[in-house]
Amino acid sequence: MSKSSGISIIIIVVIILAALVALYFFASLLLKIKAFGSLKFHPNHNQTPELIKKKAFITSDGYELRWYGEVKPDDEIIILGVHDFALGAKSFEQLTKNLTSIDLKISLISFDQRNFGQNKVQDAKDRSSIAVLSDLEQILNYCKTTYPGKQLYLYGSGFGANIIVTFMKKRGYLVDGIVLDSMINFKPDKNSSAITIALIKGTLFAHTRMVKINLSAADYNVSDKDVQSLAQNLNSFSEITVREYFQNKKLVKTSLKASGLITKPVLMLNGSDDVFQLSTKTTKFYDQISYSQKHHQWIADKKHDLLLNPNQEMLQSLIEWLKNNEQEKND
C-alpha cells in the first residue's frame, strides 16, 4: 500500500468518525429539544396529597405549596386562583376582599406555585414548569373529595390563565367553569443578546442554566402605591432555568390552540392596554370557543392582571357571570 493511499484511508476514517460524532450530537440535541416541549410530569408518589393546617398543600412527591384562604362550610362556590408568572397567591388578596361583600357565598383559595412566593426553591435540576399541571390536578381532586356539592371554579391571571386552558384539555371535568384574566398571547419585546446566548448554551450543554426574564411593573394593573413592591417581586422571581423557559413557551403555545376544547362556562377578562396580548388574537381565541356559555369583557384603559387592582366594571362582570352560571344550574 502506498503512503498516499494510507493517508487517504486515515482521512476517510476521520471524516466518518466526525460525521458519527456530529450525528450523535445532533440526535441528542433533538431529543433534548423534544423533552423541553413535553407537557408530561410524573411526580413520585411518596404520600397522599393533603392540606396541612390550612397553611401548605403537600403534593404526592412531598413538595409543600404555600396555601392561602380557606373554604367556609356555608359557602357554595369555591374559586381556586392560579397566579401569573413571577407572582404568587397573594396577588389574589384584593380580589378576595372585594368578593366578601357580595351576595354570593364564595371562598377564594390559592397557592404559591413551585419556586414562587414563599415556597422552597428547588435545585435547578429538579425545576419544571410542567409540575403545576400535576399539582393543580391533585389540589382539585382534594377539593372535590373534601368539599362535595360545592361549585368549583378556576381563576387564572396572566400566565396562570394559559396554565388553566392547557389543563382543561384533559382535566376539564374537574371544574364547573373558568375565568381567564389577561391570558397571554404576545411577547412585547425581543430577548436580549445575553438571554439569547444563555438559551443557546443551555440548550447545547446544560438545561439547568438560569435566565432572567425582563418584566416591568409599569405594565401591570397596580395602583401607584403598589408599583415598587410589585417591581421587587418581579425581580426576585423572574429567573428560571432554560428548560423552564421552553416549557413556558410550550404551555402558552398549547393553550392558544386549545380554545375549541373548552367544554365548561368561561369568562374572559382583558384590559385594553395589556402589552402581553394582541386584541386580534384575543378575539380570535374567544370566537373559537365552541361552548355556548361564554362571555368576554374588555376593560378600558387597564393593563395586565386586572385582579391586582380590580375596578367596578371588572368585578361586576365576574359577579354577574357567576350568578348566571348558578342560575343555569338551578333551572
Steps between C-alpha positions, in 0.01 A plus 500: 500500500641839403550774750239718328242220516558460873452872555177490297363217714582690817325811368192295408492339846533841665216639287277203584572534873437874486170437321395243762587740783307780327203268446506393866520862612215602268281209612567582867410862433171401334409272791578779747285751309217244484527448875482878554171502309339217693204574728548179695598501866512184708533581871614241747208367704649513846182597683133589469456867400351699787448845647694555824346743753374720214858618449654265246380248245731198491522343155547129436877551456524686831532857373333760726292759317427808711122525541277806527136527603253248637173343397216597733241230569205715387657625177358352182773602254874434511730704276853364472745766385796426273742792507707661226867429428739646762212593732335298776171415664501837679411658167143385574477699826318802361255287303428293811415814696267622226312170486424493874239774472279349230188286530666181378654254745853473358825363638808609305806284560837494331855367525853607416620299202829316533803728545281812533368699795591351839580154368834327526712551188594168343840408358523602136509136385165431670312806378217453250227742391284205402472386863223755554264291283547200730475718813181659372342161435588380850358814662175477302457132585556587866240779484240283330549226758515729804225743397241296305202684360674837464549666162868513408645769273851581382620860473825548310684830468753563224709188444273331756217529246717323241569227755126454559414470129777244451375312807143499366603295196501178704368588846215739431250265662640595842358854496171680439641801319810712437594869510783614272638835616759654265591176322835542323527475121784739421859569609545879492878511461777293346752310708820683577826364362590377850179296526542363147855386573391344831219312323738368234755388757229346715352310208837370385662421833292546819125557530559602863657829392296790638353781288336817629177617335472877478169620642387851586251584776383790282326245274277366778163616630617623841444818692786748531564402861551134404733547201822480702407183689389335175828598334693336784289186468551478124873548541522228766308229314563560130806275475433150364693214344538460124276195516229698679529776240420259217234324708327835555509568126344160439227566758407830337505352149287202608246718680450727201405199287263350758206741488284248315552245776346711777180328609408701809367855555776753439544869577779692328613831650751721318636849553517706182854618588647156573839473325498120534213454258401596147131581480463315168640180652287540813182543296590206275555276802162596645320450169645149470354390835213278390338467843188717513537631857774751439549872554778743418544838664751767396591740782598837355837659580610215727826305489613143572355291786175681572458325837793695648284812512148406388258774404123490528444398137730201529347390831146539370582288195638224722207510745234501228672212322508294819134577573398403147684169531329424831164587347567268205570213739183564701271520195 
